[in-house]
Structure formats: structure tokens, C-alpha cells
Coordinates of C-alpha atoms in Angstrom, one line a residue:
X1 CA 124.9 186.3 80.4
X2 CA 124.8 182.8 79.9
X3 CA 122.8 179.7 82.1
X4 CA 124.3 176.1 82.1
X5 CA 121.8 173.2 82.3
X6 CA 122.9 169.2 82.6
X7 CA 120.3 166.5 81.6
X8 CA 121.5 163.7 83.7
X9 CA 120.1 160.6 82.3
X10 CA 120.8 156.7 82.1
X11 CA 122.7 156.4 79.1
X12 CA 124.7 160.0 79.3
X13 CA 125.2 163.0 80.5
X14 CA 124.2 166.2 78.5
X15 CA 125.0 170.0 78.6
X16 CA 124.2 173.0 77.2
X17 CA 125.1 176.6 77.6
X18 CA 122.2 179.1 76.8
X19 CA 121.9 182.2 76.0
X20 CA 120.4 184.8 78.9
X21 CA 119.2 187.5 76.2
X22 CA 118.3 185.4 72.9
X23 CA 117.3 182.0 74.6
X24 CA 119.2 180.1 72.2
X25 CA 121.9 176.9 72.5
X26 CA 124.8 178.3 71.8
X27 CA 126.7 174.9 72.6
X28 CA 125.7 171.3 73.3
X29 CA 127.9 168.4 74.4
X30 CA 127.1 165.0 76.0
X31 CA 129.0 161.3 77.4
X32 CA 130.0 159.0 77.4
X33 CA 129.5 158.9 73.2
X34 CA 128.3 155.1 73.6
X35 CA 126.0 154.2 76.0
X36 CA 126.7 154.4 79.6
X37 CA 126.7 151.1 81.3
X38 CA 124.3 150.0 83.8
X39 CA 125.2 147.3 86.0
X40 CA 123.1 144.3 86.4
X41 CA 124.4 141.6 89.1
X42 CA 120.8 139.9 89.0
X43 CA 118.4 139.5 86.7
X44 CA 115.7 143.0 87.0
X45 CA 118.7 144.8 88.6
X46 CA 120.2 147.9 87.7
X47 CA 122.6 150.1 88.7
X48 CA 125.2 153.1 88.2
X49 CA 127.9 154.2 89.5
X50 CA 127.0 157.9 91.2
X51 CA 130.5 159.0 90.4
X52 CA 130.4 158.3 86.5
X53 CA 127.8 160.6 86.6
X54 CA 129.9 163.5 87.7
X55 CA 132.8 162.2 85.4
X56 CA 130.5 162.2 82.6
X57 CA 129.1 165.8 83.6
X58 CA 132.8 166.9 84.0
X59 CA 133.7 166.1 80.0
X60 CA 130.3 167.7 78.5
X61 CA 130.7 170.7 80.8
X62 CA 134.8 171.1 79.4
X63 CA 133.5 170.1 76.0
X64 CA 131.1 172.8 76.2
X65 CA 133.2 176.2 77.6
X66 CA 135.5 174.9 74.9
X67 CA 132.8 175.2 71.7
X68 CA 131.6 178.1 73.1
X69 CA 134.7 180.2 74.4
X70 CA 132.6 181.6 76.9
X71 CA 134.1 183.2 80.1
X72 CA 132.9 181.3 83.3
X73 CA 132.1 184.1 85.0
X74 CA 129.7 185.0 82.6
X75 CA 127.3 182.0 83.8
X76 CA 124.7 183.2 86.0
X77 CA 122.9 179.8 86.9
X78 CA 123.1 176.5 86.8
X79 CA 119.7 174.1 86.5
X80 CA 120.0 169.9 86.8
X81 CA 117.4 167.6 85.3
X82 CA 117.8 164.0 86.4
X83 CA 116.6 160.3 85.8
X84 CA 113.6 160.4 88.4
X85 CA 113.4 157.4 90.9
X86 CA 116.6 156.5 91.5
X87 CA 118.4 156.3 95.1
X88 CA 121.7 157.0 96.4
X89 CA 123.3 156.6 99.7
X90 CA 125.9 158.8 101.2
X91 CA 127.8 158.4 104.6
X92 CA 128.4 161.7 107.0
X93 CA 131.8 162.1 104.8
X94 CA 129.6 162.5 101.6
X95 CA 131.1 159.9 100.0
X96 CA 129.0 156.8 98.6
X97 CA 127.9 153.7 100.0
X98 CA 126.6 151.9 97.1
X99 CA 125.9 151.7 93.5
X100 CA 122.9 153.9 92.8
X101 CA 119.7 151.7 92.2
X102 CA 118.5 153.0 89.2
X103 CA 114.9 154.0 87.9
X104 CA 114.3 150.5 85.9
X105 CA 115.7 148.3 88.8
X106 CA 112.7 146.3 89.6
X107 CA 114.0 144.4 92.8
X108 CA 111.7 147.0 95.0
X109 CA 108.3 145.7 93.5
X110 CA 107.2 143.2 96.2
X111 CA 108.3 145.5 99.1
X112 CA 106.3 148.6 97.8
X113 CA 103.2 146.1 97.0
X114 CA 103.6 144.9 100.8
X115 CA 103.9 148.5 101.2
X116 CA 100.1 149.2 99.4
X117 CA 98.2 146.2 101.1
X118 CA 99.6 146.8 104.4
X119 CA 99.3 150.4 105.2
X120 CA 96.1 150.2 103.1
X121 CA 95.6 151.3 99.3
X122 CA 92.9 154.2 100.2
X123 CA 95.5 155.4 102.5
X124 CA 98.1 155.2 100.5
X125 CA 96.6 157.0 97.2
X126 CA 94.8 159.9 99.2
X127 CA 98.2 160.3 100.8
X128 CA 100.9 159.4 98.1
X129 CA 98.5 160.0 95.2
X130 CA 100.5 156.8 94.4
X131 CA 100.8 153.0 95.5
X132 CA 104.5 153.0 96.9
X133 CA 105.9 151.1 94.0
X134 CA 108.9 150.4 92.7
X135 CA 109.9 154.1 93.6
X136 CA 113.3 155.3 95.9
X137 CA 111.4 154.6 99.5
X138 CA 110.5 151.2 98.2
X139 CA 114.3 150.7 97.0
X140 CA 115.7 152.1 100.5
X141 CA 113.4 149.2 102.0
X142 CA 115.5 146.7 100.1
X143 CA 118.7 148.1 101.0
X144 CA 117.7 148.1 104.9
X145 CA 116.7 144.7 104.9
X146 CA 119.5 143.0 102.4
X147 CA 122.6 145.3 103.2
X148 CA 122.0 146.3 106.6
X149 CA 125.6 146.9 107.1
X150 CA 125.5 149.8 104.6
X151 CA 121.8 150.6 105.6
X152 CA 123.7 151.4 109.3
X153 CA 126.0 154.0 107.9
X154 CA 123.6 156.4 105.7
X155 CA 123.6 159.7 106.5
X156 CA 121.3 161.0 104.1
X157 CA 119.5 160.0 100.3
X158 CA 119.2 160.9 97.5
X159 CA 118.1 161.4 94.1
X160 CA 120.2 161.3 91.4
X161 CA 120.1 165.2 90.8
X162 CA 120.1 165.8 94.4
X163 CA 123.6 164.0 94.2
X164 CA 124.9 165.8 91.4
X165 CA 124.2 169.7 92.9
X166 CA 125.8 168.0 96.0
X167 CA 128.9 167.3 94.0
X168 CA 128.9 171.0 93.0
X169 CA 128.1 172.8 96.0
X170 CA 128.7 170.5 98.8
X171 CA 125.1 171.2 100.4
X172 CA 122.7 168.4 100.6
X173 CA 118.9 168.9 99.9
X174 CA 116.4 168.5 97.6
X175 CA 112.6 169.6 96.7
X176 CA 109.2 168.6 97.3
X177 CA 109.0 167.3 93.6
X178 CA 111.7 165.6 93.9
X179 CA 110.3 163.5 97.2
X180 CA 107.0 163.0 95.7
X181 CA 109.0 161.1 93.2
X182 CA 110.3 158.8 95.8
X183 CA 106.9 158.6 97.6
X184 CA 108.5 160.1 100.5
X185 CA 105.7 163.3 100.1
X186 CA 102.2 163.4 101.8
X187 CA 99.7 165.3 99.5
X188 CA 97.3 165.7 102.0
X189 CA 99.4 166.9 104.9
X190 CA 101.9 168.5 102.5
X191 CA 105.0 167.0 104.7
X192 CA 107.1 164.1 104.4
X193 CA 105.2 160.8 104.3
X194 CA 105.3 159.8 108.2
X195 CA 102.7 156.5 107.0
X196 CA 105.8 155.6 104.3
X197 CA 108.7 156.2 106.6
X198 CA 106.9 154.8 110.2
X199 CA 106.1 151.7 108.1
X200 CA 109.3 151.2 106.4
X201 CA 110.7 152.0 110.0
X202 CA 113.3 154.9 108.3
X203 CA 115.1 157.8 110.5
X204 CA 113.5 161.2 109.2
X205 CA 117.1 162.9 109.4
X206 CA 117.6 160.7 106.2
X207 CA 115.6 163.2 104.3
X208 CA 117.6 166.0 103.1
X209 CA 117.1 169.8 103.4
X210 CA 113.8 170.7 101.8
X211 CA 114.2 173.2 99.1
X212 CA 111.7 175.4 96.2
X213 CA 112.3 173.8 92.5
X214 CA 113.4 177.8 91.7
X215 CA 115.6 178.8 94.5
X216 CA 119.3 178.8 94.9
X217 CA 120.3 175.5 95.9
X218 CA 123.7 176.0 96.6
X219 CA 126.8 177.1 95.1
X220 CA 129.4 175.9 93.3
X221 CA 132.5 175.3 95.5
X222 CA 136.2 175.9 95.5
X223 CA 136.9 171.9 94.6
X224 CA 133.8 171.4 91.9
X225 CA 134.9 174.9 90.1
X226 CA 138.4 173.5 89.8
X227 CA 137.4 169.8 88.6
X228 CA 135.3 171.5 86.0
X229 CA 136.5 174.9 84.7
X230 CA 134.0 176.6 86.2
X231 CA 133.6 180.1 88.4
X232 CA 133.4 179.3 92.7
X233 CA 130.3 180.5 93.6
X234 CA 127.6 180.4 90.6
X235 CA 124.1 179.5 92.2
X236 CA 122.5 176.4 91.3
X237 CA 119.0 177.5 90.9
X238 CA 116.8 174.5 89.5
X239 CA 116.7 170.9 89.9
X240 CA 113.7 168.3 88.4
X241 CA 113.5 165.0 87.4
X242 CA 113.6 164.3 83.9
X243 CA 109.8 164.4 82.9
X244 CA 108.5 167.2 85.0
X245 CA 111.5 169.3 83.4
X246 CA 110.6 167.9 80.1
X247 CA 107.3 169.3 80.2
X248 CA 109.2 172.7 81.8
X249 CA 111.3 172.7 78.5
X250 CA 108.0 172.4 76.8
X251 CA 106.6 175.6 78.6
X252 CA 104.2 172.8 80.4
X253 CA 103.3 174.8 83.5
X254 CA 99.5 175.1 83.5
X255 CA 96.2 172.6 84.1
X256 CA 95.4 171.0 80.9
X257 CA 98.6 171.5 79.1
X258 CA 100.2 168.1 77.8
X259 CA 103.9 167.5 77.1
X260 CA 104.4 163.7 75.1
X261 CA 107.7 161.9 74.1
X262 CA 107.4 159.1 72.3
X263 CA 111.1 157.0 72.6
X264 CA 112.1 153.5 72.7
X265 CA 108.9 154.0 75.6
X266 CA 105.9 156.6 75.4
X267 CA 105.4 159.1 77.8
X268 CA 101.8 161.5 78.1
X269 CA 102.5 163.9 81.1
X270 CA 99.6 166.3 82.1
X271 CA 99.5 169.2 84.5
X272 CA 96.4 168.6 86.5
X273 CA 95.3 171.8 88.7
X274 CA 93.3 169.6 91.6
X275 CA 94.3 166.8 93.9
X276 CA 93.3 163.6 92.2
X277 CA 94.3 159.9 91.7
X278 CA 93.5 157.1 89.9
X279 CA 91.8 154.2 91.9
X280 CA 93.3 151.3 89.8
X281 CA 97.0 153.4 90.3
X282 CA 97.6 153.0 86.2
X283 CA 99.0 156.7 86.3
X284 CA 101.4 158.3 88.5
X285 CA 101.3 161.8 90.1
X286 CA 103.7 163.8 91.1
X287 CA 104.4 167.7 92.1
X288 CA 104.9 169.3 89.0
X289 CA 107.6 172.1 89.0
X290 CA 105.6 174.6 90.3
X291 CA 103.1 173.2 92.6
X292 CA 103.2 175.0 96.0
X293 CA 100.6 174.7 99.3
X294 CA 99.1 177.6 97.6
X295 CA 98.5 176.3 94.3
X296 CA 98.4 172.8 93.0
X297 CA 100.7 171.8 90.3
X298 CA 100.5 167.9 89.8
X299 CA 102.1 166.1 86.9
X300 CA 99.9 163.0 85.8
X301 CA 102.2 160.8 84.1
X302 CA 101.6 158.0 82.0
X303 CA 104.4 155.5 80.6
X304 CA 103.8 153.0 77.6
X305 CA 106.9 150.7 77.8
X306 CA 106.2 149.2 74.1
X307 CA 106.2 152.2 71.9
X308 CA 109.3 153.2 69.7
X309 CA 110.5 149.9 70.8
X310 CA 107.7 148.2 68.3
X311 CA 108.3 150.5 65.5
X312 CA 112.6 149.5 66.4
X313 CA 111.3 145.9 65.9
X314 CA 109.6 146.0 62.7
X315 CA 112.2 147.7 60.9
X316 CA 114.7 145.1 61.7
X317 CA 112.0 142.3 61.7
X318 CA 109.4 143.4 58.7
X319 CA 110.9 146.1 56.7
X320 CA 113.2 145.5 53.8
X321 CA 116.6 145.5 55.2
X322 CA 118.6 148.4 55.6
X323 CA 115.9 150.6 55.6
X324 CA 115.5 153.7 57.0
X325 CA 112.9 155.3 59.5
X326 CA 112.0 158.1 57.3
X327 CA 111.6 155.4 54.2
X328 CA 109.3 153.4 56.5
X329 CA 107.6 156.1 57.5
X330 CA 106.7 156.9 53.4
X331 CA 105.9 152.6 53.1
X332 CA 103.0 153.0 55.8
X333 CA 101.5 156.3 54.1
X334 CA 100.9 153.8 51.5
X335 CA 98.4 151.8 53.5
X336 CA 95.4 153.5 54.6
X337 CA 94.0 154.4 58.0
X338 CA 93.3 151.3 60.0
X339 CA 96.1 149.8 58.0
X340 CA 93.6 147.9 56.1
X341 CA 91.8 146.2 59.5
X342 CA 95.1 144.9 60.8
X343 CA 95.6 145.9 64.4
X344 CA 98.8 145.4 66.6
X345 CA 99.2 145.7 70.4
X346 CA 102.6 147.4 71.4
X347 CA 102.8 145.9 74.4
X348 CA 106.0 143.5 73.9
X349 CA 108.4 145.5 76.1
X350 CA 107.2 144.0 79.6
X351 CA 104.3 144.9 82.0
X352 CA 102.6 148.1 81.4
X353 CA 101.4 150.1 84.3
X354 CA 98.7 151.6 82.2
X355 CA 96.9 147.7 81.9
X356 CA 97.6 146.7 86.2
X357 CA 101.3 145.9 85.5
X358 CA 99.6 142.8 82.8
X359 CA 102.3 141.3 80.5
X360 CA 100.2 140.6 77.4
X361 CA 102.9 140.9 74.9
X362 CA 102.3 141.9 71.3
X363 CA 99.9 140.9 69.0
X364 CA 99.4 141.0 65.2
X365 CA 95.5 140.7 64.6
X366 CA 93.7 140.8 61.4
X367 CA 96.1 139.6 58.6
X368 CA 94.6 138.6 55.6
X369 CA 98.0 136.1 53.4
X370 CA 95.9 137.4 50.3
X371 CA 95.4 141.4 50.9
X372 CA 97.9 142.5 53.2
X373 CA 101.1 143.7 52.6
X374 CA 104.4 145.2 54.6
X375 CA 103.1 148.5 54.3
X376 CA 99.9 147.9 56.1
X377 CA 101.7 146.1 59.0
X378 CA 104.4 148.9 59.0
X379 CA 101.7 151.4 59.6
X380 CA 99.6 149.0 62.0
X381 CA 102.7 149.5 64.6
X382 CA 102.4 152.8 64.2
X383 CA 98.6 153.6 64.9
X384 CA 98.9 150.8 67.5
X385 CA 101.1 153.2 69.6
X386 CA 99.0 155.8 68.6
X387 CA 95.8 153.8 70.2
X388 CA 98.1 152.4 73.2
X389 CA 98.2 156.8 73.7
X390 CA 94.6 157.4 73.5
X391 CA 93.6 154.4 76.0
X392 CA 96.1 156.4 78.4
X393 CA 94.8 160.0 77.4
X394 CA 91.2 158.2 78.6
X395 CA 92.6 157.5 82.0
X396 CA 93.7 160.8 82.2
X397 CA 91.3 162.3 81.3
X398 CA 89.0 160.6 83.9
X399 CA 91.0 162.8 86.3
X400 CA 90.0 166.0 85.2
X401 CA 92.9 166.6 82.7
X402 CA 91.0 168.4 79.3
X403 CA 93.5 167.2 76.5
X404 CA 93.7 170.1 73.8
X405 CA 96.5 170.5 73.0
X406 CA 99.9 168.5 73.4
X407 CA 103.7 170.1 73.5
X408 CA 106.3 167.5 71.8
X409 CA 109.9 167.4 71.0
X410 CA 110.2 167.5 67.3
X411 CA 112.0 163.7 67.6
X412 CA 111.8 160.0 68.2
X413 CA 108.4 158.9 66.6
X414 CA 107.0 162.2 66.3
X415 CA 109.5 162.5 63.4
X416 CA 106.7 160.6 61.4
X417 CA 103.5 162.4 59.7
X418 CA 101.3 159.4 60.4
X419 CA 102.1 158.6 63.6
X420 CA 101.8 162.6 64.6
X421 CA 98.2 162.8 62.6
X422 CA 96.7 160.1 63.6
X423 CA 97.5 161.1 67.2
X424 CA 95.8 164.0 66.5
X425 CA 93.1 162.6 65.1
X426 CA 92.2 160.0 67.4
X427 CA 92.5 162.5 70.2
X428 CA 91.2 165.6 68.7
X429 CA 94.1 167.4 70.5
X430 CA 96.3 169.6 68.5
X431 CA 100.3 168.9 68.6
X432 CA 102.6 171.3 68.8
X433 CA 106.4 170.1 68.0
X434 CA 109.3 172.0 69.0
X435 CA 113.2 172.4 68.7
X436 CA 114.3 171.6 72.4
X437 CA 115.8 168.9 75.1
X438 CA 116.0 168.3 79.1
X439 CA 119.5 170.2 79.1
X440 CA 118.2 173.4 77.5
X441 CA 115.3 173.4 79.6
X442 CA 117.2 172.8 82.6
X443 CA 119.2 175.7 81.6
X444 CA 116.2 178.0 81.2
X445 CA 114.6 176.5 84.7
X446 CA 117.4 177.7 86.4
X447 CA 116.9 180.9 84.5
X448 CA 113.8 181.7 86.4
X449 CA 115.1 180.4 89.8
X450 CA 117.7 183.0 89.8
X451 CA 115.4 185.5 88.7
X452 CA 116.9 186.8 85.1
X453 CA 113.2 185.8 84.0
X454 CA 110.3 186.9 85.8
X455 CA 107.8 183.9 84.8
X456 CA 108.4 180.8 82.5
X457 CA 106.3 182.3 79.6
X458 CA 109.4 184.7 79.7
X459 CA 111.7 182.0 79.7
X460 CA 110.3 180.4 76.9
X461 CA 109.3 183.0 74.9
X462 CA 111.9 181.9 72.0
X463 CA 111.0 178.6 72.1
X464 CA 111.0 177.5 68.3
X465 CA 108.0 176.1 67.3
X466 CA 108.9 174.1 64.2
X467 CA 105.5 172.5 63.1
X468 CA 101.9 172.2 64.3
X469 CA 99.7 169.5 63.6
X470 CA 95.7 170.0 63.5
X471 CA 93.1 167.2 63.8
X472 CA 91.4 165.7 60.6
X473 CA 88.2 166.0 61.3
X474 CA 87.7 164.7 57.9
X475 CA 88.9 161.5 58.9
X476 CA 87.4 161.5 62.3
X477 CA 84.9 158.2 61.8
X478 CA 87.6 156.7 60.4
X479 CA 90.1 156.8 63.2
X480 CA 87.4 156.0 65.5
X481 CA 86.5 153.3 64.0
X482 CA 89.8 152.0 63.7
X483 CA 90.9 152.4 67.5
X484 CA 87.8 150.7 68.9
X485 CA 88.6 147.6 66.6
X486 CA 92.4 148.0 68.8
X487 CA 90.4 148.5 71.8
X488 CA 88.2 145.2 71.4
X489 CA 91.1 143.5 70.5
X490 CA 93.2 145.3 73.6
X491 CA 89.9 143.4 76.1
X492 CA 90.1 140.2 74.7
X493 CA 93.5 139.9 75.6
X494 CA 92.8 141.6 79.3
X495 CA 90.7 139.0 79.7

């Protein structure tokens, strides 16, 4: 028995066919092989094209029954992680009305701030656990008041995987995660939002059928099996948005439990067992992948925009051209920890949500023309990340979320020893790294939605831990004193 997962994300589209019995990828495939492209008619637009999106899905999904010779019949479930925040609109014929406004379009910004003032920001974060935002109701908003003409003619929206298990099946609905996503969910009356879709003045029949995260969501039909070499009538048993089912793939389920990635942008998402918020709205929450009425699941998430993107920089800025990351990596383990009192702030990739949506930019602090060298800047970036993590971990923390221990793909910058001990040792936390992605995860989610696992710690039970990482308390005071030297230099510039 085998379960087919698809990470749908920005730049491609990702399967992987796993194993029922031993839990392990037996095949992988993903396109397009360069980037896919997002379309930008205006400057802090961007969009896709809904239907790449199942072109893409098509090749990895032929790509993959061909590596692995598998009979389709012998694919129980099917799971779908997705880029969260995104919106499409679809006609009563199914069919598209628009480009899909993407998770990084900012156009929405001003209407979901109207959004937050007018309707009242204590209203809207014991409700939303959220200011509107940039998020899908806040992108709708636009649509209804630029393109009314297409506005007229929806029949239902979406989210990205929401439009991708339509594709399959043919049904239309989605999950309570997946509308607390698009603020369309009221925590406190656990419904759909009536204060977001009164005030945005949206017909309720927009929302689609409400469905659990692990359920059958549909099946695939005569038309999708054809398209993509696959057996009419396999269940489609999980869908989540791309950082709820990262933390899934992590075996992230439980309060207190962290799952990190740390790409061209940083992510810290914590399961959080109580309803909570942040005042200042510098974190998001969302229903986690198994938060019910009966038991609350909330993912706090936290997004650094400068992270990976910094240390990207300074090897093609700084470091001796041609280098390598790993090379890099052993230049900084030559400077020592507080890089020699030089401290950087990552903060060069736009506003950050974490400091009020401020644009401070980056900033080199503390070099000495006579001391300092390329090694100690090298590994400045580095614990700069690190600290731009820990000033988040604080905010969540303030929420009730105990960090002890934090789940991490074994990639990105977690690749490097000093960026992976010095987040240990500036939190205390200990990290765990491990061999897996969104598509194997969303392959094991919709293992336990069809019920061929009876929990996640079943699911996950062969998840290959490939390293752990423990604090040094030996070097405790010397972290400390390092990231309150960033943190000083962090208020002066807040100022």
C-alpha cells in the first residue's frame, strides 16, 4: 500500500509516493525544474496561474508512477499541502476567473488595516486571533472593489489546495485550518467570521463546504485519473497549508512542540494548547492540523523575512568568490562567539511582522578596520539570524508556548553547526533535525485521514532523526551576552 502527497508551493510543485508499511519515499519528483513564474503587473503584486499548478502536479505525479513502477491501484490516499494565503476564484462552471493572488501579493495591506481599525483591533484579535492582514478575505476585498465584474460572477473561493483536490475530485470544500488562514474563522464562536464577511459585505455561500483536516475530501474522478495516470476513486484524505503540514511532517502535533525552517525567510511555528494572541499582532495564529471544538490546536507562527537571505548576501557580497556554503560555514567557526563584538541585523528583506511591519534594513555594527576580519562578519550574519529567532521565540513565549525542544528539517541554514548551536544555545531549547519535506508529510497526513494509521505518532514513527543538537551550557554567558549587545543594537534602531 502506497500514499501520494503533493507539496504545492510557489516556485514548484512536489510529489512523493510513500510507503504504507516502512514509511519511507520510495520516489520523489517536482516542476517546473526552474522556478515557476509569478506574475507581477504592478509593483507588490503577485500572481499564478491556478492551472500551472495542476500542469505542474500532472508531470511530478507521471514522473513519479514512472520511478517507482507502482500500480495505481495500490495508492490508498492522497494528502495536499499548499502555499497558505492565497485566493482563487471560480465561476459555477468551476472554471477560473482570475489569476490567483498569491501569499506575497501585498496589494491587500491597506484594506485589511481599514479592516483592523474599523471593526475594532480587540474585536478583531479575540475573534480572528489575528488583525485581518494581508490574508485571502483581505485579498477578496480588493478584487470586489477593483474587478467587480469578476467579483459578480464567483461562485465560490478558495485556497490554493482547496483548488487543487477540486481539480481531482470535482467537490469543492475546504477546512477550518484552512479558513483561519484566510481570516474567514471566528475563534470564539468557532464559525465563519460573520464580523469579516458583514464588514467586507461578502455572500456566505462563497465559503466552501466545511471539512476535518483528516477526512475524505473527495475522490479522484473519471477526468483527473485520466489526466494523471492515476486509479478513479482514491480518497483524498488531508489537506494543510504549507507550515501547519510542515510541523505535521515534523510530528508537531502537541502544546509546546516547535517545528523551525530557516530558508531564504525564517520560520518558528509553535503548537499552543490555549486560545491566545498577541496584542501588538507580531505573530500569527492559526488552527493547527488537529485543533477541534473539543481540543485546541493553534499554530503560533512567526516569519523573519531576512534570514537565509543575509547569509545568500554575504557569500556573494563578503566571502571570497566562488565559495561555498559549507566553506563559509568552516570561515565563521574561525571567529568566536559574538563574532568578536560585531553584530548584524538581518532585517534587509522588507518589513518584518515580528518588529510592527518596521523596515529598518540591515546593519553592520561594531567593526573595528584593525581587528576584524571576513570570518567574524561571516559568522555575525549567522548569529544575527540566530538573535532575530530568539527575539521571536520571546514573543512566543509570552503566549504560553514553553520552547524545549524544536523539530527542523535537516536543510537550508540548519545545514551549518554554528548557526544550529548557537540557536540552541541562546534558547536553551534542544534541536532535533530530521530527513523529511511538505510532500512526504502530506503523504503521511493523508495516511492518518484514511485511517491506515491510528494516531500521528504511528505515522511518524520512522521518521529519521539524523542529528540532535544540545545546548552549551558551557557557553551560556557568552551567548547571552552576545544577543543582548544585538538586542540593544535591535532598540536603537526601533527607535
Amino acid at each position: 500500500m502506497y500514499l501520494l502527497g503533493y507539496d504545492i508551493g510557489s516556485s514548484s510543485v512536489k510529489a512523493s509516493l510513500v510507503d504504507v508499511n516502512t514509511g519511507k519515499n520510495i520516489a520523489s519528483a517536482f516542476y517546473p525544474k526552474n522556478e515557476a513564474p509569478i506574475i507581477a503587473v504592478k509593483k507588490g503584486w503577485a500572481e499564478q496561474d491556478p492551472k500551472n499548478w495542476f500542469e505542474y502536479l500532472k508531470m511530478s505525479t507521471k514522473a513519479v508512477m514512472t520511478q517507482s513502477g507502482v500500480d495505481s491501484k495500490e495508492i490508498k490516499a492522497i494528502g495536499i499541502s499548499y502555499q497558505m494565503h492565497g485566493l482563487v476564484c471560480v465561476d459555477k462552471d468551476k472554471k477560473v476567473l482570475r489569476p490567483a493572488i498569491i501569499w506575497c501579493d501585498s496589494r491587500a495591506v491597506p484594506y485589511g488595516q481599514n479592516a483592523f481599525q474599523t471593526i475594532g483591533e480587540d474585536v478583531c484579535l479575540n475573534h480572528l486571533l489575528n488583525s485581518p492582514g494581508n490574508f485571502t478575505a483581505s485579498k477578496l476585498a480588493w478584487v470586489k472593489e477593483n474587478e467587480p465584474e469578476i467579483y459578480d460572477k464567483i461562485y465560490k473561493v478558495m485556497l490554493p489546495g482547496d483548488y487543487i483536490a477540486m481539480m481531482l475530485s470535482g467537490e469543492i470544500c475546504t477546512t477550518v485550518s484552512g479558513l483561519s488562514e484566510g481570516m474567514f474563522w471566528d475563534f470564539k464562536e468557532n464559525k465563519i467570521a460573520d464580523i469579516i464577511m458583514k464588514y467586507y459585505g461578502f455572500d456566505s455561500s462563497f465559503i466552501p463546504e466545511i471539512k476535518p483536516t483528516f477526512s475524505e475530501q473527495g475522490r479522484v474522478n473519471a477526468w483527473a485519473a485520466q489526466e494523471l495516470g492515476l486509479c478513479e476513486g482514491t480518497p483524498i484524505t488531508y489537506r494543510a497549508g504549507d507550515q501547519p503540514n510542515n510541523a505535521l511532517s515534523l510530528n508537531v502535533f502537541n502544546p509546546g512542540e516547535i517545528a523551525s525552517t530557516a530558508g531564504t525567510s525564517g520560520v518558528v511555528y509553535g503548537v499552543n494548547g490555549t486560545i491566545n494572541y498577541d496584542n501588538k499582532s507580531r505573530v500569527n495564529n492559526f488552527a493547527h492540523v488537529n485543533h477541534s471544538i473539543d481540543q485546541t490546536r493553534l499554530g503560533v507562527l512567526l516569519c523573519i523575512n531576512g534570514t537565509g537571505i543575509l547569509n545568500s548576501w554575504i557569500k556573494h557580497n563578503i566571502a571570497p568568490e566562488g565559495i561555498s556554503y559549507n566553506d563559509m560555514n568552516l570561515l565563521a567557526a574561525k571567529s568566536s562567539i559574538g563574532s568578536n563584538g560585531i553584530s548584524i541585523l538581518p532585517f534587509g528583506n522588507g518589513a518584518e511582522r515580528m518588529l510592527e511591519n518596521s523596515e529598518i534594513g540591515c546593519s553592520i555594527n561594531g567593526v573595528n578596520f584593525n581587528v576584524h576580519t571576513k570570518e567574524d562578519i561571516i559568522r555575525a550574519a549567522q548569529e544575527g539570524i540566530v538573535f532575530s529567532f530568539k527575539y521571536g521565540i520571546e514573543i512566543m513565549e509570552s503566549l504560553g508556548i514553553n520552547i524545549k525542544k524544536i523539530h527542523a528539517g535537516y536543510a537550508n541554514m540548519f545545514l551549518s553547526p554554528i548557526f544550529s548551536s548557537t540557536l540552541a544555545g541562546i534558547t536553551g531549547a534542544t534541536i532535533d533535525l530530521y530527513d523529511t519535506d511538505g510532500s512526504v508529510g502530506a503523504a503521511k497526513g493523508a495516511g492518518i485521514g484514511a485511517g491506515l494509521y491510528k494516531d500521528n505518532n504511528e505515522a511518524f514513527a520512522t521518521l529519521k532523526k539524523l542529528q540532535t543538537i544540545e545546548p552549551d551550557l558551557n557557553n551560556k554567558e557568552a551567548y547571552e551576552e552576545a544577543y543582548l549587545r544585538w538586542k540593544s543594537l535591535l532598540k536603537k534602531n526601533l527607535e
